[in-house]
């Protein structure tokens, strides 16, 4: 199947964007460091499903997300505490739905409550990476009125459970790597910069997640090394202030301080 | 913060109220109404019924390529907000210092995730404010002679 062909699209989507989307789909389909390809696609599908989840809609209106109990996707046989939905543990399903639909009210204690002997910070960071990769491309399609691209078939393989030796908890809820602490294996992820923004470092426990983030940023926004140059426009036809107006308004509508 | 600085680099002063108030305020950025309309119609659990019109209006104003780019930027920040909120990162130090007053003025410090960013020392705020013109001047020089590598479209 020719993914992201955009043949039926009324728009001439540039090749570098469709190439980046195909690469992102390949990233989702393959095994990562903490999840198999099948599990990653289950996470992606759950993220899409969450937009139709009545419980998520109700929870988003609640004063506190923890103040109500319910079932995702309205299935009466499932509860948030006991059963599985598809192949995902229920707590993972719940996390995927919360990150997708109500991210501004996530808390450190909630995340730490997820972590146990079977669910490490690596699982969490990679899960976030899968969700946001999907959301970024789905949002592009929605904005242009294009049908969502079907998810790819899972690729075989097992997670390598790679834990970068320089990763440590510093200013965020998850371990991250400072540029000075990169090992040779992930020395490319910050492009040799001596400092790196927290939002890029946030994914660094899973170096491939940073690589994917950089690749999609270059197609949708700016190449990471250009972000700090306020005159840079990357490949965009918009001026930098136009780009930043969109960025800032999108962030505010998501109640995002960052 | 990025909007304010990038506008200053272009020799303009953006009204940042538009970031919070949307189309009711005027940012001073070219085609702001069309850009904000697309964002507001797209972001949310369900695309708004005004989305099709906002696409047409933006394409009419800036062209189809810019519409596609605007959609891509929206997608990018639907992603970045979730990374930030999902990992509890604070603002980067320099951004926090430079944007302190701005965040107060716009009410952004009321967002739940604002709590992850430590308060900025008053002395540091003053120092950063004094140094800001130097930083912006250097940026403006760069803008006058843009690096060709920043604008070339990959083949």
mmCIF file of C-alpha atoms in Angstrom:
data_model
loop_
_atom_site.group_PDB
_atom_site.id
_atom_site.type_symbol
_atom_site.label_atom_id
_atom_site.label_comp_id
_atom_site.label_asym_id
_atom_site.label_seq_id
_atom_site.Cartn_x
_atom_site.Cartn_y
_atom_site.Cartn_z
ATOM 1 C CA UNK A 1 0.000 0.000 0.000
ATOM 2 C CA UNK A 2 1.301 3.441 -0.845
ATOM 3 C CA UNK A 3 1.094 5.336 2.415
ATOM 4 C CA UNK A 4 0.636 9.076 2.449
ATOM 5 C CA UNK A 5 0.338 9.190 -1.321
ATOM 6 C CA UNK A 6 -1.955 12.216 -1.093
ATOM 7 C CA UNK A 7 -3.127 11.422 -4.639
ATOM 8 C CA UNK A 8 -6.720 12.190 -3.746
ATOM 9 C CA UNK A 9 -5.774 15.260 -1.789
ATOM 10 C CA UNK A 10 -6.817 18.623 -3.201
ATOM 11 C CA UNK A 11 -3.441 19.925 -2.068
ATOM 12 C CA UNK A 12 0.070 19.493 -3.405
ATOM 13 C CA UNK A 13 1.698 18.145 -0.272
ATOM 14 C CA UNK A 14 5.473 18.604 -0.633
ATOM 15 C CA UNK A 15 7.499 15.429 -0.904
ATOM 16 C CA UNK A 16 9.563 16.234 2.173
ATOM 17 C CA UNK A 17 6.390 16.269 4.249
ATOM 18 C CA UNK A 18 4.963 13.029 2.859
ATOM 19 C CA UNK A 19 8.382 11.394 3.212
ATOM 20 C CA UNK A 20 8.510 12.446 6.857
ATOM 21 C CA UNK A 21 5.025 11.046 7.408
ATOM 22 C CA UNK A 22 5.977 7.711 5.869
ATOM 23 C CA UNK A 23 9.090 7.591 8.063
ATOM 24 C CA UNK A 24 6.938 8.312 11.097
ATOM 25 C CA UNK A 25 4.577 5.452 10.206
ATOM 26 C CA UNK A 26 7.554 3.150 9.863
ATOM 27 C CA UNK A 27 8.722 4.331 13.294
ATOM 28 C CA UNK A 28 5.325 3.520 14.801
ATOM 29 C CA UNK A 29 5.196 0.061 13.243
ATOM 30 C CA UNK A 30 8.568 -1.198 14.362
ATOM 31 C CA UNK A 31 9.707 -2.403 17.757
ATOM 32 C CA UNK A 32 11.124 0.319 19.952
ATOM 33 C CA UNK A 33 13.210 0.145 23.081
ATOM 34 C CA UNK A 34 10.272 -0.700 25.364
ATOM 35 C CA UNK A 35 7.311 -1.814 23.235
ATOM 36 C CA UNK A 36 6.826 -4.164 20.296
ATOM 37 C CA UNK A 37 5.467 -2.865 17.011
ATOM 38 C CA UNK A 38 2.088 -4.433 17.807
ATOM 39 C CA UNK A 39 1.983 -2.711 21.159
ATOM 40 C CA UNK A 40 3.035 0.623 19.688
ATOM 41 C CA UNK A 41 0.247 0.432 17.125
ATOM 42 C CA UNK A 42 -2.212 -0.503 19.862
ATOM 43 C CA UNK A 43 -1.130 2.654 21.685
ATOM 44 C CA UNK A 44 -1.574 4.677 18.509
ATOM 45 C CA UNK A 45 -5.032 3.211 17.876
ATOM 46 C CA UNK A 46 -6.040 3.851 21.488
ATOM 47 C CA UNK A 47 -4.953 7.457 21.095
ATOM 48 C CA UNK A 48 -7.187 7.837 18.053
ATOM 49 C CA UNK A 49 -10.061 6.076 19.822
ATOM 50 C CA UNK A 50 -9.807 8.404 22.798
ATOM 51 C CA UNK A 51 -11.243 11.288 20.775
ATOM 52 C CA UNK A 52 -14.543 9.385 20.659
ATOM 53 C CA UNK A 53 -14.411 8.274 24.279
ATOM 54 C CA UNK A 54 -17.440 9.511 26.272
ATOM 55 C CA UNK A 55 -15.642 8.910 29.560
ATOM 56 C CA UNK A 56 -12.724 11.102 28.475
ATOM 57 C CA UNK A 57 -15.168 13.830 27.426
ATOM 58 C CA UNK A 58 -16.885 13.644 30.806
ATOM 59 C CA UNK A 59 -13.608 13.553 32.687
ATOM 60 C CA UNK A 60 -12.293 16.580 30.873
ATOM 61 C CA UNK A 61 -15.272 18.567 32.174
ATOM 62 C CA UNK A 62 -14.784 17.386 35.745
ATOM 63 C CA UNK A 63 -13.163 19.695 38.269
ATOM 64 C CA UNK A 64 -10.499 17.066 38.853
ATOM 65 C CA UNK A 65 -9.687 14.205 36.484
ATOM 66 C CA UNK A 66 -9.419 11.916 39.474
ATOM 67 C CA UNK A 67 -12.865 12.796 40.786
ATOM 68 C CA UNK A 68 -14.807 10.496 38.484
ATOM 69 C CA UNK A 69 -14.689 6.798 37.673
ATOM 70 C CA UNK A 70 -15.646 5.311 34.355
ATOM 71 C CA UNK A 71 -14.883 3.091 31.384
ATOM 72 C CA UNK A 72 -13.045 4.089 28.271
ATOM 73 C CA UNK A 73 -14.971 3.956 25.001
ATOM 74 C CA UNK A 74 -18.153 3.209 26.910
ATOM 75 C CA UNK A 75 -17.620 -0.538 27.045
ATOM 76 C CA UNK A 76 -19.577 -1.649 30.130
ATOM 77 C CA UNK A 77 -17.458 -4.772 30.559
ATOM 78 C CA UNK A 78 -14.323 -2.753 31.182
ATOM 79 C CA UNK A 79 -13.308 -0.775 34.233
ATOM 80 C CA UNK A 80 -10.293 1.380 34.810
ATOM 81 C CA UNK A 81 -9.040 -0.912 37.531
ATOM 82 C CA UNK A 82 -9.311 -4.497 36.412
ATOM 83 C CA UNK A 83 -9.581 -5.535 32.784
ATOM 84 C CA UNK A 84 -7.685 -5.159 29.537
ATOM 85 C CA UNK A 85 -8.747 -3.417 26.396
ATOM 86 C CA UNK A 86 -7.289 -5.173 23.383
ATOM 87 C CA UNK A 87 -3.654 -5.956 24.115
ATOM 88 C CA UNK A 88 -2.999 -2.984 26.374
ATOM 89 C CA UNK A 89 -3.085 -3.082 30.152
ATOM 90 C CA UNK A 90 -5.935 -0.903 31.369
ATOM 91 C CA UNK A 91 -3.596 1.542 33.076
ATOM 92 C CA UNK A 92 -1.764 2.016 29.801
ATOM 93 C CA UNK A 93 -5.037 2.563 27.969
ATOM 94 C CA UNK A 94 -6.055 5.113 30.573
ATOM 95 C CA UNK A 95 -2.697 6.859 30.299
ATOM 96 C CA UNK A 96 -2.951 7.011 26.511
ATOM 97 C CA UNK A 97 -6.425 8.530 26.753
ATOM 98 C CA UNK A 98 -5.340 11.105 29.340
ATOM 99 C CA UNK A 99 -2.228 12.175 27.455
ATOM 100 C CA UNK A 100 -4.268 12.539 24.277
ATOM 101 C CA UNK A 101 -7.377 14.255 25.612
ATOM 102 C CA UNK A 102 -6.458 16.009 28.870
ATOM 103 C CA UNK A 103 -2.682 16.513 28.976
ATOM 104 C CA UNK A 104 -2.685 19.802 30.871
ATOM 105 C CA UNK A 105 -3.834 18.078 34.056
ATOM 106 C CA UNK A 106 -1.261 15.330 34.243
ATOM 107 C CA UNK A 107 0.755 15.316 37.445
ATOM 108 C CA UNK A 108 4.031 13.883 38.641
ATOM 109 C CA UNK A 109 2.304 11.749 41.264
ATOM 110 C CA UNK A 110 0.031 10.266 38.595
ATOM 111 C CA UNK A 111 2.992 9.291 36.452
ATOM 112 C CA UNK A 112 4.948 7.881 39.359
ATOM 113 C CA UNK A 113 1.846 5.866 40.237
ATOM 114 C CA UNK A 114 2.056 4.183 36.845
ATOM 115 C CA UNK A 115 5.639 3.051 37.332
ATOM 116 C CA UNK A 116 6.156 -0.480 38.635
ATOM 117 C CA UNK A 117 8.277 -3.527 37.852
ATOM 118 C CA UNK A 118 6.552 -4.035 34.497
ATOM 119 C CA UNK A 119 6.150 -0.407 33.455
ATOM 120 C CA UNK A 120 9.322 1.671 33.542
ATOM 121 C CA UNK A 121 9.972 5.295 32.684
ATOM 122 C CA UNK A 122 11.196 3.989 29.327
ATOM 123 C CA UNK A 123 7.739 2.549 28.631
ATOM 124 C CA UNK A 124 6.194 5.879 29.537
ATOM 125 C CA UNK A 125 8.490 8.046 27.427
ATOM 126 C CA UNK A 126 8.164 5.759 24.419
ATOM 127 C CA UNK A 127 4.388 5.700 24.852
ATOM 128 C CA UNK A 128 4.330 9.502 24.815
ATOM 129 C CA UNK A 129 6.503 9.463 21.699
ATOM 130 C CA UNK A 130 4.124 7.128 19.883
ATOM 131 C CA UNK A 131 1.087 9.187 20.873
ATOM 132 C CA UNK A 132 2.555 12.530 19.853
ATOM 133 C CA UNK A 133 3.909 11.223 16.572
ATOM 134 C CA UNK A 134 0.413 10.076 15.661
ATOM 135 C CA UNK A 135 -1.243 13.247 16.947
ATOM 136 C CA UNK A 136 1.067 15.501 14.982
ATOM 137 C CA UNK A 137 0.278 13.833 11.679
ATOM 138 C CA UNK A 138 -3.427 13.328 12.429
ATOM 139 C CA UNK A 139 -3.737 17.017 13.315
ATOM 140 C CA UNK A 140 -2.135 17.945 9.999
ATOM 141 C CA UNK A 141 -4.711 15.796 8.205
ATOM 142 C CA UNK A 142 -7.621 17.180 10.211
ATOM 143 C CA UNK A 143 -6.585 20.762 9.596
ATOM 144 C CA UNK A 144 -6.544 20.091 5.858
ATOM 145 C CA UNK A 145 -9.746 18.032 5.882
ATOM 146 C CA UNK A 146 -7.920 14.899 4.766
ATOM 147 C CA UNK A 147 -8.899 11.392 5.838
ATOM 148 C CA UNK A 148 -6.685 9.956 8.548
ATOM 149 C CA UNK A 149 -4.036 7.607 7.218
ATOM 150 C CA UNK A 150 -4.712 3.955 8.158
ATOM 151 C CA UNK A 151 -2.195 2.678 10.666
ATOM 152 C CA UNK A 152 0.520 0.448 9.206
ATOM 153 C CA UNK A 153 1.024 -3.248 9.827
ATOM 154 C CA UNK A 154 3.243 -4.062 12.788
ATOM 155 C CA UNK A 155 6.813 -5.067 12.093
ATOM 156 C CA UNK A 156 8.278 -8.052 13.938
ATOM 157 C CA UNK A 157 10.959 -7.768 16.577
ATOM 158 C CA UNK A 158 11.429 -7.306 20.278
ATOM 159 C CA UNK A 159 12.223 -4.155 22.264
ATOM 160 C CA UNK A 160 15.919 -3.780 23.070
ATOM 161 C CA UNK A 161 15.249 -2.167 26.486
ATOM 162 C CA UNK A 162 18.102 0.243 25.890
ATOM 163 C CA UNK A 163 18.694 2.591 28.816
ATOM 164 C CA UNK A 164 21.152 5.403 27.985
ATOM 165 C CA UNK A 165 23.788 5.536 30.690
ATOM 166 C CA UNK A 166 23.680 9.341 30.890
ATOM 167 C CA UNK A 167 19.955 9.471 31.664
ATOM 168 C CA UNK A 168 18.964 10.837 35.043
ATOM 169 C CA UNK A 169 16.069 12.702 36.605
ATOM 170 C CA UNK A 170 16.908 16.407 36.723
ATOM 171 C CA UNK A 171 14.210 19.013 36.082
ATOM 172 C CA UNK A 172 11.345 16.829 34.797
ATOM 173 C CA UNK A 173 9.299 13.821 35.887
ATOM 174 C CA UNK A 174 11.221 11.440 33.680
ATOM 175 C CA UNK A 175 14.952 10.782 33.310
ATOM 176 C CA UNK A 176 16.584 12.865 30.582
ATOM 177 C CA UNK A 177 20.087 13.321 29.197
ATOM 178 C CA UNK A 178 22.118 16.520 29.262
ATOM 179 C CA UNK A 179 24.194 17.012 26.099
ATOM 180 C CA UNK A 180 27.421 16.551 28.067
ATOM 181 C CA UNK A 181 26.237 13.125 29.223
ATOM 182 C CA UNK A 182 25.452 11.637 25.815
ATOM 183 C CA UNK A 183 27.265 8.413 25.042
ATOM 184 C CA UNK A 184 28.570 7.572 21.585
ATOM 185 C CA UNK A 185 25.414 5.587 20.844
ATOM 186 C CA UNK A 186 23.184 8.647 20.963
ATOM 187 C CA UNK A 187 25.727 11.370 20.278
ATOM 188 C CA UNK A 188 23.748 12.488 17.211
ATOM 189 C CA UNK A 189 20.452 13.329 18.871
ATOM 190 C CA UNK A 190 21.276 16.952 19.817
ATOM 191 C CA UNK A 191 23.320 17.701 16.677
ATOM 192 C CA UNK A 192 26.391 18.375 18.804
ATOM 193 C CA UNK A 193 24.801 21.356 20.555
ATOM 194 C CA UNK A 194 26.209 22.074 24.032
ATOM 195 C CA UNK A 195 22.722 22.901 25.318
ATOM 196 C CA UNK A 196 19.330 21.606 24.334
ATOM 197 C CA UNK A 197 15.755 22.677 25.140
ATOM 198 C CA UNK A 198 13.924 20.690 27.752
ATOM 199 C CA UNK A 199 11.194 19.727 25.298
ATOM 200 C CA UNK A 200 13.727 17.835 23.172
ATOM 201 C CA UNK A 201 15.577 16.407 26.160
ATOM 202 C CA UNK A 202 12.225 15.211 27.519
ATOM 203 C CA UNK A 203 12.254 12.318 25.062
ATOM 204 C CA UNK A 204 15.954 11.471 25.432
ATOM 205 C CA UNK A 205 15.487 8.415 27.627
ATOM 206 C CA UNK A 206 14.480 6.835 24.321
ATOM 207 C CA UNK A 207 17.018 8.203 21.823
ATOM 208 C CA UNK A 208 15.011 7.029 18.803
ATOM 209 C CA UNK A 209 12.128 9.125 20.087
ATOM 210 C CA UNK A 210 14.355 12.209 19.856
ATOM 211 C CA UNK A 211 15.449 11.234 16.355
ATOM 212 C CA UNK A 212 11.808 10.889 15.334
ATOM 213 C CA UNK A 213 10.938 14.180 17.017
ATOM 214 C CA UNK A 214 13.739 15.936 15.140
ATOM 215 C CA UNK A 215 12.696 14.433 11.823
ATOM 216 C CA UNK A 216 9.055 15.424 12.143
ATOM 217 C CA UNK A 217 9.938 18.876 13.479
ATOM 218 C CA UNK A 218 12.017 19.528 10.374
ATOM 219 C CA UNK A 219 8.997 18.710 8.193
ATOM 220 C CA UNK A 220 6.278 20.400 10.268
ATOM 221 C CA UNK A 221 8.102 23.313 11.909
ATOM 222 C CA UNK A 222 11.859 23.873 11.879
ATOM 223 C CA UNK A 223 14.979 21.741 11.976
ATOM 224 C CA UNK A 224 15.870 21.555 15.668
ATOM 225 C CA UNK A 225 19.198 23.429 15.309
ATOM 226 C CA UNK A 226 17.309 26.410 13.811
ATOM 227 C CA UNK A 227 14.667 26.793 16.499
ATOM 228 C CA UNK A 228 16.745 29.214 18.573
ATOM 229 C CA UNK A 229 17.427 31.459 15.578
ATOM 230 C CA UNK A 230 14.398 33.735 15.597
ATOM 231 C CA UNK A 231 14.895 34.712 11.974
ATOM 232 C CA UNK A 232 14.880 31.119 10.719
ATOM 233 C CA UNK A 233 11.842 29.880 8.792
ATOM 234 C CA UNK A 234 13.116 26.448 7.785
ATOM 235 C CA UNK A 235 11.215 25.186 4.771
ATOM 236 C CA UNK A 236 8.038 27.019 5.669
ATOM 237 C CA UNK A 237 6.421 29.622 3.462
ATOM 238 C CA UNK A 238 5.150 31.394 6.584
ATOM 239 C CA UNK A 239 7.153 34.136 8.279
ATOM 240 C CA UNK A 240 8.592 33.269 11.657
ATOM 241 C CA UNK A 241 6.096 35.490 13.526
ATOM 242 C CA UNK A 242 3.229 33.806 11.638
ATOM 243 C CA UNK A 243 4.634 30.420 12.593
ATOM 244 C CA UNK A 244 5.033 31.422 16.230
ATOM 245 C CA UNK A 245 1.526 32.909 16.352
ATOM 246 C CA UNK A 246 0.134 29.520 15.306
ATOM 247 C CA UNK A 247 2.417 27.765 17.792
ATOM 248 C CA UNK A 248 1.503 29.993 20.708
ATOM 249 C CA UNK A 249 -2.241 29.935 20.042
ATOM 250 C CA UNK A 250 -2.206 26.145 19.689
ATOM 251 C CA UNK A 251 -0.379 25.882 22.999
ATOM 252 C CA UNK A 252 -2.792 28.195 24.802
ATOM 253 C CA UNK A 253 -5.814 26.311 23.463
ATOM 254 C CA UNK A 254 -4.224 23.205 24.943
ATOM 255 C CA UNK A 255 -3.750 25.049 28.277
ATOM 256 C CA UNK A 256 -0.058 24.414 27.846
ATOM 257 C CA UNK A 257 2.270 26.753 29.695
ATOM 258 C CA UNK A 258 5.416 25.635 27.896
ATOM 259 C CA UNK B 1 7.958 34.540 23.965
ATOM 260 C CA UNK B 2 9.059 33.156 20.583
ATOM 261 C CA UNK B 3 6.370 35.259 18.893
ATOM 262 C CA UNK B 4 7.508 38.402 20.685
ATOM 263 C CA UNK B 5 11.181 37.891 19.873
ATOM 264 C CA UNK B 6 10.654 36.780 16.276
ATOM 265 C CA UNK B 7 8.470 39.846 15.674
ATOM 266 C CA UNK B 8 11.123 42.106 17.186
ATOM 267 C CA UNK B 9 13.717 40.527 14.942
ATOM 268 C CA UNK B 10 11.553 41.625 12.017
ATOM 269 C CA UNK B 11 11.327 45.107 13.501
ATOM 270 C CA UNK B 12 7.720 44.712 14.654
ATOM 271 C CA UNK B 13 6.000 44.612 18.003
ATOM 272 C CA UNK B 14 3.406 41.847 18.247
ATOM 273 C CA UNK B 15 0.407 42.297 20.494
ATOM 274 C CA UNK B 16 0.565 39.089 22.460
ATOM 275 C CA UNK B 17 -2.983 39.411 23.766
ATOM 276 C CA UNK B 18 -3.961 37.621 20.562
ATOM 277 C CA UNK B 19 -2.310 34.474 21.868
ATOM 278 C CA UNK B 20 -4.785 34.367 24.744
ATOM 279 C CA UNK B 21 -7.792 36.164 23.298
ATOM 280 C CA UNK B 22 -7.560 34.857 19.746
ATOM 281 C CA UNK B 23 -9.151 36.837 16.971
ATOM 282 C CA UNK B 24 -10.681 39.395 19.348
ATOM 283 C CA UNK B 25 -7.241 40.910 19.756
ATOM 284 C CA UNK B 26 -4.949 42.031 16.974
ATOM 285 C CA UNK B 27 -1.440 40.661 17.060
ATOM 286 C CA UNK B 28 -0.119 42.762 14.202
ATOM 287 C CA UNK B 29 1.105 39.620 12.441
ATOM 288 C CA UNK B 30 0.211 39.456 8.758
ATOM 289 C CA UNK B 31 -2.884 37.326 8.022
ATOM 290 C CA UNK B 32 -3.447 36.832 11.739
ATOM 291 C CA UNK B 33 -7.227 36.449 11.433
ATOM 292 C CA UNK B 34 -6.963 33.647 8.893
ATOM 293 C CA UNK B 35 -4.155 31.877 10.757
ATOM 294 C CA UNK B 36 -5.930 32.038 14.107
ATOM 295 C CA UNK B 37 -9.207 30.916 12.554
ATOM 296 C CA UNK B 38 -7.544 27.757 11.252
ATOM 297 C CA UNK B 39 -5.949 27.040 14.630
ATOM 298 C CA UNK B 40 -9.167 27.607 16.553
ATOM 299 C CA UNK B 41 -11.199 25.476 14.154
ATOM 300 C CA UNK B 42 -8.687 22.633 14.269
ATOM 301 C CA UNK B 43 -7.584 22.382 17.893
ATOM 302 C CA UNK B 44 -9.979 20.555 20.139
ATOM 303 C CA UNK B 45 -11.473 17.128 20.329
ATOM 304 C CA UNK B 46 -13.464 17.632 17.160
ATOM 305 C CA UNK B 47 -12.767 19.900 14.209
ATOM 306 C CA UNK B 48 -15.128 22.840 14.122
ATOM 307 C CA UNK B 49 -17.756 23.328 11.429
ATOM 308 C CA UNK B 50 -15.915 26.498 10.449
ATOM 309 C CA UNK B 51 -12.804 24.535 9.518
ATOM 310 C CA UNK B 52 -13.572 24.302 5.797
ATOM 311 C CA UNK B 53 -14.155 28.041 5.577
ATOM 312 C CA UNK B 54 -10.996 28.793 7.537
ATOM 313 C CA UNK B 55 -9.018 26.700 5.063
ATOM 314 C CA UNK B 56 -10.478 28.536 2.109
ATOM 315 C CA UNK B 57 -9.897 31.931 3.707
ATOM 316 C CA UNK B 58 -6.287 31.172 4.555
ATOM 317 C CA UNK B 59 -5.540 29.730 1.120
ATOM 318 C CA UNK B 60 -7.117 32.811 -0.473
ATOM 319 C CA UNK B 61 -5.030 35.116 1.692
ATOM 320 C CA UNK B 62 -1.628 33.418 1.709
ATOM 321 C CA UNK B 63 -1.834 30.633 -0.832
ATOM 322 C CA UNK B 64 -2.166 26.892 -0.655
ATOM 323 C CA UNK B 65 1.437 26.278 0.362
ATOM 324 C CA UNK B 66 1.021 28.430 3.433
ATOM 325 C CA UNK B 67 -2.208 26.662 4.331
ATOM 326 C CA UNK B 68 -0.332 23.360 4.227
ATOM 327 C CA UNK B 69 2.469 24.813 6.334
ATOM 328 C CA UNK B 70 0.028 26.233 8.855
ATOM 329 C CA UNK B 71 -1.581 22.793 9.208
ATOM 330 C CA UNK B 72 1.870 21.322 9.774
ATOM 331 C CA UNK B 73 2.732 23.853 12.474
ATOM 332 C CA UNK B 74 -0.563 23.125 14.243
ATOM 333 C CA UNK B 75 0.312 19.428 14.135
ATOM 334 C CA UNK B 76 3.751 20.151 15.516
ATOM 335 C CA UNK B 77 2.400 22.004 18.521
ATOM 336 C CA UNK B 78 -0.375 19.528 19.197
ATOM 337 C CA UNK B 79 2.624 17.268 19.725
ATOM 338 C CA UNK B 80 4.937 19.581 21.668
ATOM 339 C CA UNK B 81 2.281 20.547 24.198
ATOM 340 C CA UNK B 82 1.747 16.893 25.063
ATOM 341 C CA UNK B 83 5.449 16.235 25.410
ATOM 342 C CA UNK B 84 5.776 19.216 27.747
ATOM 343 C CA UNK B 85 2.709 18.408 29.818
ATOM 344 C CA UNK B 86 3.382 14.684 29.765
ATOM 345 C CA UNK B 87 6.882 14.988 31.172
ATOM 346 C CA UNK B 88 6.539 17.969 33.500
ATOM 347 C CA UNK B 89 9.368 19.987 32.045
ATOM 348 C CA UNK B 90 9.824 23.566 33.247
ATOM 349 C CA UNK B 91 10.498 26.433 30.883
ATOM 350 C CA UNK B 92 14.123 26.659 29.846
ATOM 351 C CA UNK B 93 16.021 29.045 32.142
ATOM 352 C CA UNK B 94 16.592 31.901 29.702
ATOM 353 C CA UNK B 95 13.052 31.718 28.329
ATOM 354 C CA UNK B 96 11.668 31.713 31.863
ATOM 355 C CA UNK B 97 13.672 34.823 32.740
ATOM 356 C CA UNK B 98 12.895 36.663 29.517
ATOM 357 C CA UNK B 99 9.195 35.855 29.574
ATOM 358 C CA UNK B 100 8.406 36.373 33.248
ATOM 359 C CA UNK B 101 6.624 39.723 32.934
ATOM 360 C CA UNK B 102 4.915 38.647 29.760
ATOM 361 C CA UNK B 103 3.513 35.531 31.389
ATOM 362 C CA UNK B 104 2.223 37.594 34.277
ATOM 363 C CA UNK B 105 0.549 40.070 31.944
ATOM 364 C CA UNK B 106 -1.122 37.373 29.854
ATOM 365 C CA UNK B 107 -2.209 35.279 32.812
ATOM 366 C CA UNK B 108 -0.245 32.273 31.629
ATOM 367 C CA UNK B 109 1.116 31.705 35.110
ATOM 368 C CA UNK B 110 -2.376 30.537 36.007
ATOM 369 C CA UNK B 111 -2.003 27.388 33.904
ATOM 370 C CA UNK B 112 -1.570 24.241 35.977
ATOM 371 C CA UNK B 113 1.710 23.378 34.297
ATOM 372 C CA UNK B 114 3.145 26.788 35.237
ATOM 373 C CA UNK B 115 3.952 25.322 38.609
ATOM 374 C CA UNK B 116 6.784 23.248 37.139
ATOM 375 C CA UNK B 117 8.775 26.382 36.347
ATOM 376 C CA UNK B 118 10.536 27.887 39.357
ATOM 377 C CA UNK B 119 10.017 31.569 40.155
ATOM 378 C CA UNK B 120 12.616 33.773 38.541
ATOM 379 C CA UNK B 121 14.900 35.709 40.859
ATOM 380 C CA UNK B 122 14.071 39.468 40.551
ATOM 381 C CA UNK B 123 17.730 40.337 40.030
ATOM 382 C CA UNK B 124 17.960 37.854 37.170
ATOM 383 C CA UNK B 125 14.832 39.326 35.590
ATOM 384 C CA UNK B 126 16.357 42.791 35.634
ATOM 385 C CA UNK B 127 19.655 41.518 34.272
ATOM 386 C CA UNK B 128 17.994 39.597 31.460
ATOM 387 C CA UNK B 129 15.848 42.583 30.550
ATOM 388 C CA UNK B 130 18.968 44.752 30.299
ATOM 389 C CA UNK B 131 20.723 42.216 28.098
ATOM 390 C CA UNK B 132 17.754 41.552 25.839
ATOM 391 C CA UNK B 133 18.439 44.381 23.366
ATOM 392 C CA UNK B 134 21.921 43.010 22.725
ATOM 393 C CA UNK B 135 20.554 39.567 22.041
ATOM 394 C CA UNK B 136 17.878 40.957 19.744
ATOM 395 C CA UNK B 137 20.360 43.147 17.868
ATOM 396 C CA UNK B 138 22.474 40.119 17.080
ATOM 397 C CA UNK B 139 19.387 38.287 15.899
ATOM 398 C CA UNK B 140 18.333 41.200 13.733
ATOM 399 C CA UNK B 141 21.758 41.246 12.044
ATOM 400 C CA UNK B 142 21.295 37.606 11.198
ATOM 401 C CA UNK B 143 17.864 38.369 9.799
ATOM 402 C CA UNK B 144 19.319 40.967 7.477
ATOM 403 C CA UNK B 145 21.675 38.379 6.015
ATOM 404 C CA UNK B 146 19.816 35.117 6.293
ATOM 405 C CA UNK B 147 21.805 31.971 6.015
ATOM 406 C CA UNK B 148 20.811 30.396 2.714
ATOM 407 C CA UNK B 149 20.709 27.014 4.362
ATOM 408 C CA UNK B 150 17.702 28.109 6.442
ATOM 409 C CA UNK B 151 15.490 28.791 3.468
ATOM 410 C CA UNK B 152 16.398 26.211 0.861
ATOM 411 C CA UNK B 153 13.721 23.623 0.308
ATOM 412 C CA UNK B 154 15.052 20.067 0.178
ATOM 413 C CA UNK B 155 14.737 18.354 -3.160
#
